[in-house]
Tab-separated table of C-alpha atoms and ligand atoms in Angstrom:
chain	number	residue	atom	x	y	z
A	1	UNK	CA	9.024	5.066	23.488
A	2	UNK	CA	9.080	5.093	19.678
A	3	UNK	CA	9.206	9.388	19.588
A	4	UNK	CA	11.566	9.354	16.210
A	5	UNK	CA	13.396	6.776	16.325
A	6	UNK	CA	15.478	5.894	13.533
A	7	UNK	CA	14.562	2.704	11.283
A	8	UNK	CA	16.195	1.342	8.168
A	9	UNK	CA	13.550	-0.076	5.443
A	10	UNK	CA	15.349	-1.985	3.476
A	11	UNK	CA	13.586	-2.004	0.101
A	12	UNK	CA	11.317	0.178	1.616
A	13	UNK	CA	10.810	1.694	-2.210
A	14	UNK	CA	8.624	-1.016	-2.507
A	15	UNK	CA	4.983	-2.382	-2.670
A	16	UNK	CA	5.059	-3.785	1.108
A	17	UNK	CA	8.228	-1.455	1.939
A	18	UNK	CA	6.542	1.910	1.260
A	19	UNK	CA	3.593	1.461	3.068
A	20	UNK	CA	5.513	0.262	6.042
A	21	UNK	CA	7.466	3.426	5.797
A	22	UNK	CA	4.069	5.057	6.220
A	23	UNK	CA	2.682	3.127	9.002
A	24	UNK	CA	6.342	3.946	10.367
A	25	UNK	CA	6.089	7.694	10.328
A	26	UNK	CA	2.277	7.524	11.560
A	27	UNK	CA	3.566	5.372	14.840
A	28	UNK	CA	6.238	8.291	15.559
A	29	UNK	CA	9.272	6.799	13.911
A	30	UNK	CA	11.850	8.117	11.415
A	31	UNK	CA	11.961	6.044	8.680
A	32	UNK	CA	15.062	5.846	6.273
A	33	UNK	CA	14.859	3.425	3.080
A	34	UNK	CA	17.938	2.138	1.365
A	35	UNK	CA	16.954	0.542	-2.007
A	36	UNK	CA	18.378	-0.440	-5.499
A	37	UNK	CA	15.563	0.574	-7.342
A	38	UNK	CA	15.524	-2.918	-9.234
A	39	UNK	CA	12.023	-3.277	-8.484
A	40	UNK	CA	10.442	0.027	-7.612
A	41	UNK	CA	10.921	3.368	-9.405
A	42	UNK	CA	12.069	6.658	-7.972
A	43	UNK	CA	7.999	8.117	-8.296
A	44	UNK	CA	7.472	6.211	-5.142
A	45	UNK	CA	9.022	8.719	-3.135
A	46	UNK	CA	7.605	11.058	-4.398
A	47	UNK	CA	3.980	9.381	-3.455
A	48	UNK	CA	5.407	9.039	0.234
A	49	UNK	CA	6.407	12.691	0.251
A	50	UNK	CA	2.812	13.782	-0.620
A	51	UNK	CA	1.062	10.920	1.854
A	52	UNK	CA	3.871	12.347	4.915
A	53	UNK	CA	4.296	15.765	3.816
A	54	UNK	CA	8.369	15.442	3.936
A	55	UNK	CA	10.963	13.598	2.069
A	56	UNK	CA	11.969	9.808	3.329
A	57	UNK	CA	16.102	9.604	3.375
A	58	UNK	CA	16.917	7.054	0.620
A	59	UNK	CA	19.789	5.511	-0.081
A	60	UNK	CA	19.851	4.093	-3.526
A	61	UNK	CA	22.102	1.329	-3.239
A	62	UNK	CA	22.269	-2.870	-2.450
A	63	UNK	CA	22.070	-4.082	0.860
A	64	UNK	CA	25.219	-6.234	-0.032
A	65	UNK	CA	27.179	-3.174	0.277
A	66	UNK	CA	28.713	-3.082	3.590
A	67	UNK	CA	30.461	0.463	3.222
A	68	UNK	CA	27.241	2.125	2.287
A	69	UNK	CA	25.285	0.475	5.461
A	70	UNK	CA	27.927	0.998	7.754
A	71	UNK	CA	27.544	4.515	6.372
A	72	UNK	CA	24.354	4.678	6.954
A	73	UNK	CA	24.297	3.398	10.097
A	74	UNK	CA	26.501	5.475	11.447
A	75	UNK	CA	24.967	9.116	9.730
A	76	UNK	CA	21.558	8.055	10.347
A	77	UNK	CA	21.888	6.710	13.874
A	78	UNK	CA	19.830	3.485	12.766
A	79	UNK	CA	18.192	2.191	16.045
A	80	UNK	CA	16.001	-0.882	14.312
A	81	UNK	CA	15.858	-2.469	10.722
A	82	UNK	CA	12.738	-3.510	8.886
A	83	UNK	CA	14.259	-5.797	5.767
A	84	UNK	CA	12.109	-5.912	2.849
A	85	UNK	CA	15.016	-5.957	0.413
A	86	UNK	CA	15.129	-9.240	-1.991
A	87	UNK	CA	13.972	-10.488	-5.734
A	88	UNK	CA	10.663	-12.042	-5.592
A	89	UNK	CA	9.667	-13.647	-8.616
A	90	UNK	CA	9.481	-17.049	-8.108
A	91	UNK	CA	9.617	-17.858	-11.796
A	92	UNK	CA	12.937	-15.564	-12.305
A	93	UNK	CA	14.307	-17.487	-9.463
A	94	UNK	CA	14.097	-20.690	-10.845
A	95	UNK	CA	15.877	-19.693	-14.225
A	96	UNK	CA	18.551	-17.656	-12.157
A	97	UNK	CA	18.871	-19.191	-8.451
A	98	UNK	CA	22.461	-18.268	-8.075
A	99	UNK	CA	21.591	-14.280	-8.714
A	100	UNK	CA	18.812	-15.217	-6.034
A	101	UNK	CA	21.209	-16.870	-3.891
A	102	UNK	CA	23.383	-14.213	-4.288
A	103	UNK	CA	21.099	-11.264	-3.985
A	104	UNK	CA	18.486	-12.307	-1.339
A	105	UNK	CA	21.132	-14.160	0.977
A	106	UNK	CA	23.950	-12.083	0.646
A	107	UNK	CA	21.840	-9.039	2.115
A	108	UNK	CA	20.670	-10.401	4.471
A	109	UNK	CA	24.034	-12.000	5.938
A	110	UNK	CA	25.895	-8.749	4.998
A	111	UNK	CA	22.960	-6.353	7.249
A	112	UNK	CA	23.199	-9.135	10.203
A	113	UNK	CA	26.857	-8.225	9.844
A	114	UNK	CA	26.803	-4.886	10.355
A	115	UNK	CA	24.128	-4.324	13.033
A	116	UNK	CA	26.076	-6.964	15.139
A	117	UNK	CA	29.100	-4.461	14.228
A	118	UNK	CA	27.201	-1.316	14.696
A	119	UNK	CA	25.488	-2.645	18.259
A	120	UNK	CA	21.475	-2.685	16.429
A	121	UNK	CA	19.522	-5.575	17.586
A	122	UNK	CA	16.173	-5.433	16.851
A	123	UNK	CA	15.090	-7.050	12.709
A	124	UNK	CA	12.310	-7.322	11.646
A	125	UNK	CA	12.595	-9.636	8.846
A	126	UNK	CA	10.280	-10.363	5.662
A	127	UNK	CA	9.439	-13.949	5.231
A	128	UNK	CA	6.358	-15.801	3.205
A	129	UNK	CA	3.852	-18.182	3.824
A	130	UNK	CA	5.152	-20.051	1.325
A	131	UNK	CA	7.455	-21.565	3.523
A	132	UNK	CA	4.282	-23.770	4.285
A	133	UNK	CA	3.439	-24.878	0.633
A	134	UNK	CA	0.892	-27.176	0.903
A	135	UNK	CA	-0.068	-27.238	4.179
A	136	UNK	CA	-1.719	-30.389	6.009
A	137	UNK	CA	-4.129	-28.797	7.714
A	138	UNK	CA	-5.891	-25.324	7.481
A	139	UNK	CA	-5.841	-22.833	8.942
A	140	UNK	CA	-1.813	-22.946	9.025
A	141	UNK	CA	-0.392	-21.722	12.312
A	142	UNK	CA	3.787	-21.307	13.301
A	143	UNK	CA	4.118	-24.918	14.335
A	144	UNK	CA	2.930	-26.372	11.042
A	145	UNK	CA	5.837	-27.526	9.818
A	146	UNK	CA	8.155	-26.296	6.906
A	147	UNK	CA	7.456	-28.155	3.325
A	148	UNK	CA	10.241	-28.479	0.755
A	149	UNK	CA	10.572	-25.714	-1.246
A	150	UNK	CA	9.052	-25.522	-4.735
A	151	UNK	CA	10.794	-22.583	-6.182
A	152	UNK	CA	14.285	-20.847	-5.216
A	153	UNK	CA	12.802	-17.679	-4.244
A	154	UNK	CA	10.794	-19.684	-1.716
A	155	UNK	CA	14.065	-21.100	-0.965
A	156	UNK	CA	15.695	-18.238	-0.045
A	157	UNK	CA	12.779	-17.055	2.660
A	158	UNK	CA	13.074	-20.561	4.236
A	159	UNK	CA	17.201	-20.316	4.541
A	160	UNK	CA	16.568	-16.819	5.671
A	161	UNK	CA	14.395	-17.895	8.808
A	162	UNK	CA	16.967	-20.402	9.525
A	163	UNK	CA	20.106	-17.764	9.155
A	164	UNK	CA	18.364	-15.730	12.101
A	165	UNK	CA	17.293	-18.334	13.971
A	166	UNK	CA	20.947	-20.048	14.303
A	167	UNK	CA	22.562	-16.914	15.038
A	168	UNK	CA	20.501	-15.850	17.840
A	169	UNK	CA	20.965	-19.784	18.846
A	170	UNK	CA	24.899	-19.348	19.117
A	171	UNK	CA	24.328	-16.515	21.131
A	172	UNK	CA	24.637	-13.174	19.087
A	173	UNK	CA	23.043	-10.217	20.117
A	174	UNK	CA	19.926	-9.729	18.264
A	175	UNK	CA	16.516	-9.162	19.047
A	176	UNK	CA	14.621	-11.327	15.455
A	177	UNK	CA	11.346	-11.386	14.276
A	178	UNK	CA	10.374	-13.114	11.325
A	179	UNK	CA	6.862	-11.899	9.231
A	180	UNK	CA	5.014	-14.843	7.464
A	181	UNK	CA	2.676	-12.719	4.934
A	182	UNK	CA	-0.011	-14.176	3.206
A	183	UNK	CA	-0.970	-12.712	0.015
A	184	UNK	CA	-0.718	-8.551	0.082
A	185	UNK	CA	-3.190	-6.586	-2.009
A	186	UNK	CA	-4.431	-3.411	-2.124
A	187	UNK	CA	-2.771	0.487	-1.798
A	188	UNK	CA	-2.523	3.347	0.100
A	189	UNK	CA	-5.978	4.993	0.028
A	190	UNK	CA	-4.927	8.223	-1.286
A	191	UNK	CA	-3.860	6.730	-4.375
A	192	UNK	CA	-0.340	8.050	-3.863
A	193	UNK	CA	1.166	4.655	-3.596
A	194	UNK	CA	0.567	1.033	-4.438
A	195	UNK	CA	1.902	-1.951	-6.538
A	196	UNK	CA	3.617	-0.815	-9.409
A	197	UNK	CA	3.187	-1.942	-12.190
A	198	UNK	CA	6.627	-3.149	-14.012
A	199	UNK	CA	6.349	-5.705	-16.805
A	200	UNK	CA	3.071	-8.325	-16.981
A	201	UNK	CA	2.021	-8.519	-13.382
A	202	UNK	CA	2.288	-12.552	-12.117
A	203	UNK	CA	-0.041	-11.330	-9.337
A	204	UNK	CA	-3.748	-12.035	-9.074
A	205	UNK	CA	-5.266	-8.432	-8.156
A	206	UNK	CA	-2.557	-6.242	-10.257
A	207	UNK	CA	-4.315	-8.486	-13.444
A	208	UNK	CA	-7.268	-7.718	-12.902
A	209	UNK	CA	-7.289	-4.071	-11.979
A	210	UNK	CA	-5.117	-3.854	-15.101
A	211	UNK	CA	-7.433	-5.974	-17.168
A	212	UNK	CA	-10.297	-3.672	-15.811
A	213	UNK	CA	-8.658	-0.847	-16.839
A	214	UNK	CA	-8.261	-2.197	-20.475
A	215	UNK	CA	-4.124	-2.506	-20.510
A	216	UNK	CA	-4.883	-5.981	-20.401
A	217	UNK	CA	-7.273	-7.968	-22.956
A	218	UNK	CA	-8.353	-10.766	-20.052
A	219	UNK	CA	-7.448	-12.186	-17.356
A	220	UNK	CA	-7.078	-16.492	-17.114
A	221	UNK	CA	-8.343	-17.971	-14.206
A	222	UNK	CA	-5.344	-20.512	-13.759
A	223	UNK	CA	-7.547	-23.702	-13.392
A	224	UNK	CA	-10.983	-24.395	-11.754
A	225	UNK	CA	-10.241	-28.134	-11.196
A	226	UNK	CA	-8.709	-27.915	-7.789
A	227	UNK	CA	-10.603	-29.882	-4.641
A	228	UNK	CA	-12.338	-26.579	-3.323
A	229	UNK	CA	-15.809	-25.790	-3.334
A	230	UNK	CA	-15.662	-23.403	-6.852
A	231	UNK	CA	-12.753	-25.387	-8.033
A	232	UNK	CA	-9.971	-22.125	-8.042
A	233	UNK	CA	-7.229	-21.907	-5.467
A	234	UNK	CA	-7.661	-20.332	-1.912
A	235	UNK	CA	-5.434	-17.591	-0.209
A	236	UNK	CA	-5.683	-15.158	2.546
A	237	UNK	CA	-5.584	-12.054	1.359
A	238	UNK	CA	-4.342	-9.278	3.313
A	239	UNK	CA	-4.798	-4.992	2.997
A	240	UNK	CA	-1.249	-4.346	2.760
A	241	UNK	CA	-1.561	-1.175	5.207
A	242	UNK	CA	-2.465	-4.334	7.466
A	243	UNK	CA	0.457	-6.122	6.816
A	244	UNK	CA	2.238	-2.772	7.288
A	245	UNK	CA	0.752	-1.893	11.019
A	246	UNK	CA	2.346	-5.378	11.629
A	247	UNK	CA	5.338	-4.633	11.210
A	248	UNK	CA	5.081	-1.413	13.253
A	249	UNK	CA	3.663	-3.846	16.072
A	250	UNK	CA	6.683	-6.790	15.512
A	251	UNK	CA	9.265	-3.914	15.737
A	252	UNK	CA	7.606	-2.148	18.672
A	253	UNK	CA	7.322	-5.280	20.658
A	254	UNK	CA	11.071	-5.937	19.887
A	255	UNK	CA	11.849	-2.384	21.079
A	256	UNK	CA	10.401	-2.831	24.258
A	257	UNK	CA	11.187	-6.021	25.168
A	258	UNK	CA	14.402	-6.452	27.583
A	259	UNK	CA	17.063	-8.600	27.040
A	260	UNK	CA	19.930	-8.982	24.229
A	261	UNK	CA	18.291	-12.024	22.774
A	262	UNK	CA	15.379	-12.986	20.729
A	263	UNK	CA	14.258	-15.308	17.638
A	264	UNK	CA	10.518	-15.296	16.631
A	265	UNK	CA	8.098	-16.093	13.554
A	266	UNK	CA	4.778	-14.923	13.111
A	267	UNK	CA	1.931	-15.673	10.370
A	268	UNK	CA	0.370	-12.034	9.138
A	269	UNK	CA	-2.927	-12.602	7.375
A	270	UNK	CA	-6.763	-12.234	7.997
A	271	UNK	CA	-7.196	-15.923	8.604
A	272	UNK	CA	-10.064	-15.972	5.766
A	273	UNK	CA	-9.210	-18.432	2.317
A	274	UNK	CA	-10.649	-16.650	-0.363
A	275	UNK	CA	-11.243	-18.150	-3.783
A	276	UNK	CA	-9.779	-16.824	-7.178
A	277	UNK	CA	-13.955	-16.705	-8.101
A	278	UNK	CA	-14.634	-15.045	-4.938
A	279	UNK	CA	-12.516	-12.257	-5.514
A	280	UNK	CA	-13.421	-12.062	-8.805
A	281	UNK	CA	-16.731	-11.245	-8.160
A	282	UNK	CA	-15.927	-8.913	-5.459
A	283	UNK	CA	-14.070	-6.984	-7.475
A	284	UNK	CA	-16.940	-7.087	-10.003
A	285	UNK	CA	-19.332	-5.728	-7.466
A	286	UNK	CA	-16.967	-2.631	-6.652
A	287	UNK	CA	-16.477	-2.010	-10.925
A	288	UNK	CA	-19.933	-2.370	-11.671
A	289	UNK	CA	-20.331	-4.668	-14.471
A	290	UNK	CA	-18.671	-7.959	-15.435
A	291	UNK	CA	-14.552	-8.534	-15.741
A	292	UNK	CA	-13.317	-10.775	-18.826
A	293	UNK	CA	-11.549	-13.445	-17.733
A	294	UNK	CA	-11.308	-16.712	-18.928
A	295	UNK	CA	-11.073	-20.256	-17.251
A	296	UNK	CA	-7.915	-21.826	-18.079
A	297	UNK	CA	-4.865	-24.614	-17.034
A	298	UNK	CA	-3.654	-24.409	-13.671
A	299	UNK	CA	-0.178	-22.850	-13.414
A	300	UNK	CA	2.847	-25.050	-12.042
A	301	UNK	CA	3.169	-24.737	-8.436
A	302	UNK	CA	0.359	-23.350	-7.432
A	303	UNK	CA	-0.757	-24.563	-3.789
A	304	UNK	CA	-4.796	-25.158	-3.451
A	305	UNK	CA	-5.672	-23.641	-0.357
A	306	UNK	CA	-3.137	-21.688	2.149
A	307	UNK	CA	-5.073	-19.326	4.839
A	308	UNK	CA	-3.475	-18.320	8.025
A	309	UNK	CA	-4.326	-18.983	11.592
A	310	UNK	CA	-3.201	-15.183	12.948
A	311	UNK	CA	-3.818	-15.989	16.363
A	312	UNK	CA	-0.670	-16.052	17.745
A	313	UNK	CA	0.201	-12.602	16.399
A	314	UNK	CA	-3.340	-11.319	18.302
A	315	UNK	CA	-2.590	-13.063	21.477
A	316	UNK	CA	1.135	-11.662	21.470
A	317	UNK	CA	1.552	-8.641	19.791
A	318	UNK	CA	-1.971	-7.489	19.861
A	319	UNK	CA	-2.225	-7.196	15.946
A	320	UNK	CA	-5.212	-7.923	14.042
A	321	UNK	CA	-6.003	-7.133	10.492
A	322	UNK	CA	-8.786	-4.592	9.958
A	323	UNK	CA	-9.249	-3.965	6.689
A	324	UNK	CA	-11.698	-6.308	4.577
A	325	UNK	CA	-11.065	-7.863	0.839
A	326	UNK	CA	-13.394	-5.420	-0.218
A	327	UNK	CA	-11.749	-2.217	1.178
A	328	UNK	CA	-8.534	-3.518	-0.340
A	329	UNK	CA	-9.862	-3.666	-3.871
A	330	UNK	CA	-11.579	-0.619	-3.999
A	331	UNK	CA	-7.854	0.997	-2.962
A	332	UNK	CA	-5.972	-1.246	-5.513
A	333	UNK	CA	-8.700	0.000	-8.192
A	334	UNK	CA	-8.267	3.718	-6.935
A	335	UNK	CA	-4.424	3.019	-7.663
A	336	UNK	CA	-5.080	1.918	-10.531
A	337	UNK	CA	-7.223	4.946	-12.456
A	338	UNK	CA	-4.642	7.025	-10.460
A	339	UNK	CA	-1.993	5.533	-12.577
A	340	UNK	CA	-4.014	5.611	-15.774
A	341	UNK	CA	-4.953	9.347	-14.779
A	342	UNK	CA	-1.123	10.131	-14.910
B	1	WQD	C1	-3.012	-16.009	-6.281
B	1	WQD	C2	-4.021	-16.941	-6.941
B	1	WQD	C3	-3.180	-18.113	-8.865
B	1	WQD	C4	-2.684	-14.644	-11.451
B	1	WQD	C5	2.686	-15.234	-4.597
B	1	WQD	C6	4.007	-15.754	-4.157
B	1	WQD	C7	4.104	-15.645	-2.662
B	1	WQD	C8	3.874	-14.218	-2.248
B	1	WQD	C9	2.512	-13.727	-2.757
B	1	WQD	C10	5.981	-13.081	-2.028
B	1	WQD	C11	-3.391	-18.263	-7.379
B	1	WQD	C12	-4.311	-17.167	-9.248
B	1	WQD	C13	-2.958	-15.448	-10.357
B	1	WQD	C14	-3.478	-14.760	-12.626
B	1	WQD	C15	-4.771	-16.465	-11.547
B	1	WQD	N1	4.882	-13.395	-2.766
B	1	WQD	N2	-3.985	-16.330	-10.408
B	1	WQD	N3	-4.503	-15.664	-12.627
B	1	WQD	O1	0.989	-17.320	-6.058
B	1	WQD	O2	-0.566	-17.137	-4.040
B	1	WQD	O3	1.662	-16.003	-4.005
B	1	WQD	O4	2.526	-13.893	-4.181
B	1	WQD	O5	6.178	-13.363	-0.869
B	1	WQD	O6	5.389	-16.071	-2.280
B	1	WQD	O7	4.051	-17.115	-4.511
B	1	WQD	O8	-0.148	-15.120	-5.474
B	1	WQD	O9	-1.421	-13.479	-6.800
B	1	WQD	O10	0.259	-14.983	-7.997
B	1	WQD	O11	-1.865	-15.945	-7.163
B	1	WQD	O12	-5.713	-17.283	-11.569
B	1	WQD	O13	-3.269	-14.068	-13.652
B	1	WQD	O14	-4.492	-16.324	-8.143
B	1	WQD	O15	-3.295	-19.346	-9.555
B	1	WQD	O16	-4.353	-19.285	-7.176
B	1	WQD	P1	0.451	-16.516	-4.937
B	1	WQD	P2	-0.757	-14.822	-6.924
């Protein structure tokens, strides 16, 4: 039974945080976010208090602050953690790993800390398919093993997985599942939340709704020399009220599953590898006339082609994304006017 039980979203103030917070409350749990606001901005609240009709708890502090969790655990009656909360941009990370280190790391070790103290087992914990980087073959399932990582923050998620998975292996009571995403897009469709946009987005679909909406003057196709059949890179990209419902389905499978023990990993995509092009012209299909964008040098690591093989995550927790590419950017475009309408 999930009838309001209490979870802690860790950087649930952001893009992938908030609408898990959403697909929380829908499911019948109490969500409560603690976040620094380094990478989100108070107005997201406000966006989940129109979409749920009542104001999330939120904590605005670091998760490396074990007073305030403790705190929180303990007021809140925390029964489950979803942990969203670290820096993400891979180029930052490679100009300041230690802050990375520091930042992405140290929460994480400090939250494992205190649910072991406070007796809460189940995580749910926010990794990346770019623990895979290149893979060998596509589509990349769990077992394909773990490349070398090309940038710190990538770093970080692939330390991460291994944090959890030797802590349940010396026998610690917690009940671990780690999310691979693929490549979130997209936004609530009401328009009340998305992707926010804070300094010159490094993203793919933030560009171009922004370059569509004439804040930027074009967008550059970062290289059509790669071995795929237009030439631009391939990713799976995933509705991220998908990726959300995941979450809802990790932490619900963790809730009702007996023991004191568990360590798991799990790719979240669609399992389609769509082109830079491809999207391109899907988006220009939903706008209606032609986006400027330009063809030019591929950017430094950049993988060619990563798609997911999101069987295991059917076959075990019964999750299945529903949402197609298309559905996902007429919602990021709806986010965007929204924002321009503001
Ligand atoms: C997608 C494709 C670019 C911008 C990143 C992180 C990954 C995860 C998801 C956190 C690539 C091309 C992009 C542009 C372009 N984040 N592109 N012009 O790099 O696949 O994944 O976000 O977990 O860890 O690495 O996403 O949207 O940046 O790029 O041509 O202006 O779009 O070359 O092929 P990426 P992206």
């Amino acid at each position: 039974m999930t009838q309001n039980k209490t979870i802690l979203v860790t950087g649930g103030a952001g893009f992938i945080g908030s609408h898990t917070v959403v697909a929380l409350a829908e499911a019948g749990f109490r969500p409560v976010i603690i976040d620094d606001f380094s990478n989100s901005e108070q107005r997201v609240l406000a966006g989940l208090h129109q979409i749920l009709g009542y104001e999330v708890p939120c904590y605005p502090k670091n998760c490396n602050d074990a007073a305030t969790l403790r705190t929180i655990f303990q007021k809140e009656n925390i029964q489950g953690v979803i942990h969203f909360a670290a820096f993400k941009a891979v180029g930052e990370s490679m100009t300041e790993p230690l802050r990375y280190y520091h930042n992405n790391l140290g929460s994480l070790i400090t939250l494992l800390e205190i649910q072991l103290e406070m007796g809460v087992p189940d995580l749910i914990f926010s990794s990346s398919c770019t623990v895979y980087g290149e893979p060998d073959t596509l589509p990349v399932d769990e077992l394909a093993p773990v490349k070398p990582a090309i940038s710190v923050y990538g770093n970080t998620k692939q330390i991460g997985e291994e944090i959890l998975r030797d802590t349940v292996a010396a026998g610690k009571p917690l009940k671990i599942i780690s999310l691979r995403y693929f490549n979130p897009i997209g936004a609530h469709p009401t328009g009340c939340i998305g992707e926010l946009p804070l300094g010159v987005p490094g993203n793919l679909v933030p560009y171009i709704t922004q370059t569509a909406a004439g804040l930027r003057e074009q967008l550059t196709v970062f290289g059509d020399d790669y071995p795929t059949p237009d030439g631009t890179c391939i990713r799976d990209y995933i509705h991220v009220m998908d990726l959300a419902e995941a979450h809802v389905a990790a932490l619900q499978a963790l809730q009702n599953r007996a023991g004191q023990q568990h360590y798991d990993v799990f790719n979240v995509g669609t399992g389609q590898g769509v082109s830079v092009l491809d999207l391109v012209r899907s988006f220009e299909a939903i706008l209606g006339q032609p986006l400027n964008y330009r063809i030019g040098p591929r950017r430094p690591g950049d993988v060619t082609a990563v798609y997911a093989d999101a069987t295991k995550i059917k076959q075990e927790l019964g999750w299945t994304a529903r949402r197609g590419l298309r559905e996902a950017l007429e919602d990021a475009w709806r986010w965007e006017q929204q924002l321009a309408s503001k």
